PDB file of C-alpha atoms in Angstrom:
ATOM      1  CA  MET A   1     359.395 145.665 198.070  1.00 85.00           C
ATOM      2  CA  GLU A   2     361.830 148.016 199.787  1.00 92.00           C
ATOM      3  CA  GLU A   3     360.313 151.254 201.077  1.00 92.00           C
ATOM      4  CA  SER A   4     362.065 153.752 198.789  1.00 94.00           C
ATOM      5  CA  TRP A   5     360.683 151.888 195.761  1.00 96.00           C
ATOM      6  CA  LYS A   6     357.203 151.780 197.271  1.00 94.00           C
ATOM      7  CA  GLU A   7     357.318 155.564 197.512  1.00 93.00           C
ATOM      8  CA  GLN A   8     358.562 156.000 193.950  1.00 92.00           C
ATOM      9  CA  LEU A   9     356.055 153.595 192.419  1.00 95.00           C
ATOM     10  CA  LYS A  10     353.004 154.067 194.654  1.00 94.00           C
ATOM     11  CA  GLU A  11     350.952 155.563 191.829  1.00 95.00           C
ATOM     12  CA  GLU A  12     351.679 152.579 189.576  1.00 95.00           C
ATOM     13  CA  PHE A  13     350.300 150.127 192.113  1.00 95.00           C
ATOM     14  CA  GLU A  14     346.944 151.901 192.022  1.00 94.00           C
ATOM     15  CA  LYS A  15     346.538 151.987 188.239  1.00 96.00           C
ATOM     16  CA  PRO A  16     344.014 149.674 186.548  1.00 97.00           C
ATOM     17  CA  TYR A  17     346.674 147.810 184.533  1.00 97.00           C
ATOM     18  CA  PHE A  18     348.555 146.804 187.682  1.00 96.00           C
ATOM     19  CA  LEU A  19     345.418 145.634 189.466  1.00 96.00           C
ATOM     20  CA  GLN A  20     344.555 143.574 186.363  1.00 97.00           C
ATOM     21  CA  LEU A  21     348.085 142.161 186.358  1.00 96.00           C
ATOM     22  CA  VAL A  22     347.682 140.979 189.943  1.00 96.00           C
ATOM     23  CA  ASP A  23     344.303 139.427 189.130  1.00 97.00           C
ATOM     24  CA  HIS A  24     345.828 137.637 186.135  1.00 96.00           C
ATOM     25  CA  LEU A  25     348.572 136.070 188.273  1.00 96.00           C
ATOM     26  CA  LYS A  26     346.017 135.005 190.910  1.00 96.00           C
ATOM     27  CA  ALA A  27     343.818 133.420 188.213  1.00 96.00           C
ATOM     28  CA  GLU A  28     346.726 131.437 186.753  1.00 95.00           C
ATOM     29  CA  ARG A  29     347.747 130.210 190.176  1.00 94.00           C
ATOM     30  CA  ALA A  30     344.156 129.169 190.865  1.00 95.00           C
ATOM     31  CA  LEU A  31     344.431 126.978 187.762  1.00 94.00           C
ATOM     32  CA  ASN A  32     347.656 125.457 189.177  1.00 94.00           C
ATOM     33  CA  LYS A  33     349.853 127.056 186.525  1.00 94.00           C
ATOM     34  CA  GLN A  34     353.546 126.937 187.457  1.00 95.00           C
ATOM     35  CA  ILE A  35     354.848 130.514 187.555  1.00 96.00           C
ATOM     36  CA  TYR A  36     358.485 131.577 187.966  1.00 96.00           C
ATOM     37  CA  PRO A  37     359.975 133.021 190.065  1.00 96.00           C
ATOM     38  CA  ALA A  38     358.302 132.131 193.351  1.00 93.00           C
ATOM     39  CA  GLY A  39     356.016 134.837 194.731  1.00 91.00           C
ATOM     40  CA  ASN A  40     358.497 135.983 197.353  1.00 94.00           C
ATOM     41  CA  HIS A  41     361.140 136.534 194.666  1.00 96.00           C
ATOM     42  CA  ILE A  42     359.107 138.519 192.095  1.00 96.00           C
ATOM     43  CA  PHE A  43     360.296 141.894 193.419  1.00 97.00           C
ATOM     44  CA  LYS A  44     363.717 140.679 194.560  1.00 97.00           C
ATOM     45  CA  ALA A  45     365.580 143.236 192.437  1.00 98.00           C
ATOM     46  CA  PHE A  46     363.755 146.026 194.280  1.00 97.00           C
ATOM     47  CA  GLU A  47     364.487 144.459 197.678  1.00 97.00           C
ATOM     48  CA  LYS A  48     368.186 143.971 197.009  1.00 97.00           C
ATOM     49  CA  THR A  49     368.789 147.375 195.399  1.00 98.00           C
ATOM     50  CA  PRO A  50     366.887 150.246 197.029  1.00 97.00           C
ATOM     51  CA  PHE A  51     366.050 153.187 194.769  1.00 96.00           C
ATOM     52  CA  TYR A  52     368.514 155.490 196.487  1.00 95.00           C
ATOM     53  CA  GLN A  53     371.347 152.962 196.017  1.00 97.00           C
ATOM     54  CA  VAL A  54     370.948 152.303 192.274  1.00 98.00           C
ATOM     55  CA  LYS A  55     374.101 153.155 190.334  1.00 98.00           C
ATOM     56  CA  LEU A  56     373.724 150.904 187.307  1.00 98.00           C
ATOM     57  CA  VAL A  57     370.914 149.039 185.563  1.00 98.00           C
ATOM     58  CA  ILE A  58     371.262 145.765 183.628  1.00 98.00           C
ATOM     59  CA  LEU A  59     368.038 145.159 181.728  1.00 97.00           C
ATOM     60  CA  GLY A  60     366.896 141.644 180.882  1.00 95.00           C
ATOM     61  CA  GLN A  61     363.790 140.587 179.001  1.00 92.00           C
ATOM     62  CA  ASP A  62     362.182 137.612 180.728  1.00 92.00           C
ATOM     63  CA  PRO A  63     362.821 135.491 183.814  1.00 95.00           C
ATOM     64  CA  TYR A  64     364.291 132.047 183.225  1.00 94.00           C
ATOM     65  CA  HIS A  65     361.451 129.566 182.682  1.00 94.00           C
ATOM     66  CA  GLY A  66     363.101 126.375 183.964  1.00 91.00           C
ATOM     67  CA  PRO A  67     362.757 124.937 187.474  1.00 90.00           C
ATOM     68  CA  GLY A  68     364.924 126.459 190.180  1.00 88.00           C
ATOM     69  CA  GLN A  69     366.483 129.125 187.966  1.00 94.00           C
ATOM     70  CA  ALA A  70     364.677 132.477 188.277  1.00 95.00           C
ATOM     71  CA  HIS A  71     364.863 134.344 191.565  1.00 96.00           C
ATOM     72  CA  GLY A  72     363.932 137.890 190.604  1.00 97.00           C
ATOM     73  CA  LEU A  73     367.279 139.193 189.285  1.00 98.00           C
ATOM     74  CA  SER A  74     367.963 139.536 185.564  1.00 97.00           C
ATOM     75  CA  PHE A  75     370.475 137.025 184.159  1.00 97.00           C
ATOM     76  CA  SER A  76     370.990 135.560 187.673  1.00 97.00           C
ATOM     77  CA  VAL A  77     370.296 132.016 188.872  1.00 97.00           C
ATOM     78  CA  GLN A  78     370.198 130.550 192.336  1.00 93.00           C
ATOM     79  CA  ASP A  79     373.219 128.820 193.869  1.00 93.00           C
ATOM     80  CA  GLY A  80     373.650 125.241 192.734  1.00 93.00           C
ATOM     81  CA  VAL A  81     371.846 125.804 189.426  1.00 94.00           C
ATOM     82  CA  PRO A  82     373.905 125.338 186.207  1.00 95.00           C
ATOM     83  CA  ILE A  83     375.009 128.687 184.809  1.00 96.00           C
ATOM     84  CA  PRO A  84     372.973 129.595 181.671  1.00 95.00           C
ATOM     85  CA  ARG A  85     374.874 130.221 178.460  1.00 96.00           C
ATOM     86  CA  SER A  86     374.166 133.954 178.316  1.00 96.00           C
ATOM     87  CA  LEU A  87     375.480 134.390 181.847  1.00 97.00           C
ATOM     88  CA  LYS A  88     378.550 132.329 180.999  1.00 97.00           C
ATOM     89  CA  ASN A  89     379.247 134.816 178.212  1.00 98.00           C
ATOM     90  CA  ILE A  90     378.770 137.743 180.618  1.00 98.00           C
ATOM     91  CA  PHE A  91     381.371 136.159 182.883  1.00 98.00           C
ATOM     92  CA  LYS A  92     383.739 135.641 179.924  1.00 97.00           C
ATOM     93  CA  GLU A  93     383.510 139.320 179.015  1.00 98.00           C
ATOM     94  CA  LEU A  94     383.978 140.280 182.644  1.00 97.00           C
ATOM     95  CA  GLN A  95     387.177 138.223 182.758  1.00 97.00           C
ATOM     96  CA  THR A  96     388.477 139.629 179.474  1.00 97.00           C
ATOM     97  CA  ASP A  97     387.568 143.192 180.354  1.00 97.00           C
ATOM     98  CA  ILE A  98     388.765 143.535 183.934  1.00 97.00           C
ATOM     99  CA  GLY A  99     390.439 140.233 184.783  1.00 96.00           C
ATOM    100  CA  ILE A 100     387.911 138.771 187.236  1.00 95.00           C
ATOM    101  CA  SER A 101     387.992 134.967 187.331  1.00 94.00           C
ATOM    102  CA  ILE A 102     384.866 133.238 186.082  1.00 93.00           C
ATOM    103  CA  PRO A 103     382.645 132.511 189.137  1.00 93.00           C
ATOM    104  CA  LEU A 104     381.449 129.026 190.055  1.00 93.00           C
ATOM    105  CA  SER A 105     377.942 130.294 190.845  1.00 96.00           C
ATOM    106  CA  GLY A 106     375.551 132.283 188.681  1.00 97.00           C
ATOM    107  CA  ASN A 107     373.976 134.049 191.668  1.00 97.00           C
ATOM    108  CA  LEU A 108     374.358 137.785 191.074  1.00 97.00           C
ATOM    109  CA  SER A 109     372.894 138.879 194.427  1.00 97.00           C
ATOM    110  CA  SER A 110     376.148 140.522 195.468  1.00 97.00           C
ATOM    111  CA  TRP A 111     375.990 142.793 192.389  1.00 98.00           C
ATOM    112  CA  ALA A 112     372.466 143.808 193.384  1.00 98.00           C
ATOM    113  CA  GLU A 113     373.687 144.649 196.875  1.00 97.00           C
ATOM    114  CA  LYS A 114     376.365 146.928 195.364  1.00 97.00           C
ATOM    115  CA  GLY A 115     373.927 149.132 193.454  1.00 97.00           C
ATOM    116  CA  VAL A 116     373.346 147.111 190.288  1.00 98.00           C
ATOM    117  CA  LEU A 117     369.622 146.914 189.551  1.00 98.00           C
ATOM    118  CA  LEU A 118     369.106 143.585 187.788  1.00 98.00           C
ATOM    119  CA  LEU A 119     365.762 144.339 186.166  1.00 98.00           C
ATOM    120  CA  ASN A 120     363.784 142.068 183.859  1.00 96.00           C
ATOM    121  CA  ALA A 121     361.196 143.737 181.657  1.00 95.00           C
ATOM    122  CA  SER A 122     358.701 141.029 182.646  1.00 96.00           C
ATOM    123  CA  LEU A 123     358.871 139.964 186.273  1.00 97.00           C
ATOM    124  CA  THR A 124     357.112 136.582 185.886  1.00 97.00           C
ATOM    125  CA  VAL A 125     356.763 133.794 183.322  1.00 97.00           C
ATOM    126  CA  ARG A 126     354.892 130.492 183.040  1.00 96.00           C
ATOM    127  CA  ALA A 127     357.061 127.388 183.285  1.00 95.00           C
ATOM    128  CA  ASN A 128     358.579 126.411 179.932  1.00 93.00           C
ATOM    129  CA  GLU A 129     356.745 129.200 178.104  1.00 95.00           C
ATOM    130  CA  PRO A 130     359.128 132.082 177.264  1.00 92.00           C
ATOM    131  CA  ALA A 131     357.522 135.532 177.117  1.00 92.00           C
ATOM    132  CA  SER A 132     354.203 134.088 178.339  1.00 95.00           C
ATOM    133  CA  HIS A 133     353.672 137.072 180.682  1.00 96.00           C
ATOM    134  CA  SER A 134     355.018 139.784 178.398  1.00 92.00           C
ATOM    135  CA  GLN A 135     351.527 141.082 177.583  1.00 93.00           C
ATOM    136  CA  ILE A 136     349.874 141.128 181.022  1.00 94.00           C
ATOM    137  CA  GLY A 137     351.126 144.520 182.204  1.00 95.00           C
ATOM    138  CA  TRP A 138     354.692 143.968 183.342  1.00 97.00           C
ATOM    139  CA  LEU A 139     356.190 145.965 180.447  1.00 97.00           C
ATOM    140  CA  GLN A 140     354.131 149.004 181.410  1.00 97.00           C
ATOM    141  CA  PHE A 141     355.282 148.626 185.017  1.00 97.00           C
ATOM    142  CA  THR A 142     358.986 148.217 184.247  1.00 96.00           C
ATOM    143  CA  ASP A 143     358.882 151.035 181.690  1.00 97.00           C
ATOM    144  CA  ALA A 144     357.622 153.191 184.556  1.00 96.00           C
ATOM    145  CA  VAL A 145     360.525 151.969 186.710  1.00 97.00           C
ATOM    146  CA  ILE A 146     363.040 153.004 184.045  1.00 97.00           C
ATOM    147  CA  SER A 147     361.325 156.372 183.568  1.00 96.00           C
ATOM    148  CA  HIS A 148     361.357 157.052 187.326  1.00 95.00           C
ATOM    149  CA  LEU A 149     365.058 156.249 187.497  1.00 97.00           C
ATOM    150  CA  SER A 150     365.839 158.488 184.556  1.00 97.00           C
ATOM    151  CA  ALA A 151     363.781 161.399 185.849  1.00 96.00           C
ATOM    152  CA  ASN A 152     364.642 161.258 189.541  1.00 95.00           C
ATOM    153  CA  LYS A 153     368.284 160.226 189.617  1.00 96.00           C
ATOM    154  CA  LYS A 154     371.414 161.370 187.810  1.00 96.00           C
ATOM    155  CA  ASP A 155     374.649 159.792 186.601  1.00 98.00           C
ATOM    156  CA  LEU A 156     373.269 156.258 186.265  1.00 98.00           C
ATOM    157  CA  VAL A 157     374.708 153.700 183.878  1.00 98.00           C
ATOM    158  CA  PHE A 158     372.263 151.682 181.768  1.00 98.00           C
ATOM    159  CA  LEU A 159     373.609 148.548 180.078  1.00 98.00           C
ATOM    160  CA  LEU A 160     371.329 147.722 177.135  1.00 97.00           C
ATOM    161  CA  TRP A 161     372.227 144.356 175.608  1.00 97.00           C
ATOM    162  CA  GLY A 162     370.318 143.307 172.525  1.00 94.00           C
ATOM    163  CA  LYS A 163     367.568 144.894 170.439  1.00 93.00           C
ATOM    164  CA  PHE A 164     364.804 144.513 173.032  1.00 93.00           C
ATOM    165  CA  ALA A 165     366.772 146.283 175.765  1.00 95.00           C
ATOM    166  CA  GLN A 166     367.978 148.974 173.370  1.00 95.00           C
ATOM    167  CA  GLU A 167     364.410 149.953 172.558  1.00 94.00           C
ATOM    168  CA  LYS A 168     364.172 151.182 176.184  1.00 96.00           C
ATOM    169  CA  GLN A 169     366.671 153.929 175.405  1.00 96.00           C
ATOM    170  CA  LEU A 170     363.689 156.144 174.552  1.00 96.00           C
ATOM    171  CA  LEU A 171     362.814 156.161 178.262  1.00 97.00           C
ATOM    172  CA  ILE A 172     366.264 157.337 179.363  1.00 98.00           C
ATOM    173  CA  ASP A 173     367.611 160.893 179.397  1.00 97.00           C
ATOM    174  CA  GLY A 174     370.979 160.464 177.719  1.00 94.00           C
ATOM    175  CA  HIS A 175     372.075 163.926 178.889  1.00 95.00           C
ATOM    176  CA  LYS A 176     371.830 162.877 182.546  1.00 96.00           C
ATOM    177  CA  HIS A 177     372.916 159.247 182.300  1.00 98.00           C
ATOM    178  CA  CYS A 178     375.380 156.960 180.548  1.00 98.00           C
ATOM    179  CA  VAL A 179     373.786 154.505 178.107  1.00 98.00           C
ATOM    180  CA  LEU A 180     375.995 151.642 176.866  1.00 98.00           C
ATOM    181  CA  LYS A 181     374.696 149.355 174.115  1.00 97.00           C
ATOM    182  CA  ALA A 182     375.945 146.040 172.789  1.00 97.00           C
ATOM    183  CA  ALA A 183     374.710 142.788 171.281  1.00 97.00           C
ATOM    184  CA  HIS A 184     372.939 140.366 173.605  1.00 96.00           C
ATOM    185  CA  PRO A 185     375.249 137.943 175.457  1.00 97.00           C
ATOM    186  CA  SER A 186     373.278 134.986 174.065  1.00 95.00           C
ATOM    187  CA  PRO A 187     375.414 132.369 172.271  1.00 94.00           C
ATOM    188  CA  PHE A 188     373.593 133.382 169.083  1.00 93.00           C
ATOM    189  CA  SER A 189     374.814 136.979 169.199  1.00 94.00           C
ATOM    190  CA  ALA A 190     377.638 137.388 171.740  1.00 95.00           C
ATOM    191  CA  ASP A 191     380.303 137.342 169.014  1.00 95.00           C
ATOM    192  CA  LYS A 192     378.450 140.103 167.114  1.00 95.00           C
ATOM    193  CA  GLY A 193     379.365 142.902 169.484  1.00 95.00           C
ATOM    194  CA  PHE A 194     378.984 141.731 173.064  1.00 97.00           C
ATOM    195  CA  PHE A 195     382.421 140.217 173.383  1.00 97.00           C
ATOM    196  CA  GLY A 196     384.856 143.103 173.533  1.00 97.00           C
ATOM    197  CA  CYS A 197     382.263 145.728 174.505  1.00 98.00           C
ATOM    198  CA  LYS A 198     384.151 146.411 177.784  1.00 98.00           C
ATOM    199  CA  HIS A 199     380.989 147.588 179.498  1.00 98.00           C
ATOM    200  CA  PHE A 200     382.227 146.698 182.965  1.00 98.00           C
ATOM    201  CA  SER A 201     385.312 148.903 182.786  1.00 98.00           C
ATOM    202  CA  LYS A 202     383.471 151.629 180.875  1.00 98.00           C
ATOM    203  CA  SER A 203     380.772 151.714 183.554  1.00 98.00           C
ATOM    204  CA  ASN A 204     383.326 152.175 186.297  1.00 98.00           C
ATOM    205  CA  ASP A 205     385.209 154.814 184.304  1.00 98.00           C
ATOM    206  CA  PHE A 206     381.993 156.828 184.009  1.00 98.00           C
ATOM    207  CA  LEU A 207     381.112 156.462 187.691  1.00 98.00           C
ATOM    208  CA  MET A 208     384.561 157.514 188.809  1.00 98.00           C
ATOM    209  CA  GLN A 209     384.526 160.514 186.458  1.00 97.00           C
ATOM    210  CA  LYS A 210     381.317 161.597 188.180  1.00 97.00           C
ATOM    211  CA  GLY A 211     382.850 161.197 191.642  1.00 96.00           C
ATOM    212  CA  TYR A 212     381.280 157.866 192.642  1.00 97.00           C
ATOM    213  CA  ASP A 213     382.927 154.687 193.826  1.00 96.00           C
ATOM    214  CA  PRO A 214     383.314 152.081 191.091  1.00 97.00           C
ATOM    215  CA  ILE A 215     381.341 148.865 191.266  1.00 97.00           C
ATOM    216  CA  ASP A 216     383.204 145.853 192.648  1.00 96.00           C
ATOM    217  CA  TRP A 217     382.248 143.230 190.083  1.00 97.00           C
ATOM    218  CA  LYS A 218     383.598 140.306 192.075  1.00 94.00           C
ATOM    219  CA  LEU A 219     380.915 137.857 193.161  1.00 89.00           C
TER     220      LEU A 219
END
């Protein structure tokens, strides 16, 4: 994990729930459980987007649980992996909103390097078992991440897509930050308020109004 995040979150790493979380992951690996993403990718969002560089947060719920997909960034998949349907819909809205051609790869690393924190609420999952690690302590950890961002930065944009993400609004100071909400980009809900939300242009409008450079959404 990048040093600025280690400083922000040092107290979390010492709390009993986090030590239990680590023990839980070790125990599952000892039983040869397949866990995604790989260990060196679990904190990839924090490596790619240092605390001091965060401008915008896109909150996901769970890592992808299929082989080769998850690599520590919400909604993102590794190069060469078929683009998941929710991400396809994100790309469609991106094209409609600001005219960017739909990318051939679903790897969002370049967004992360431009200040977009791609944060999943749970940072691991067992293979083929959605939400299998949602009760082992990750939610407490990532709630702390969101709270630290809200308290210690200003003028951030939070994109909350779907009911689960929108429940995190309670952790965010809406007087200091811009919170944009829409339906989840899943095929089951994208046409119920995600398509047409214009969150990419609205995010940049807010950042520019506050005197920051807009995010270059090209991959």
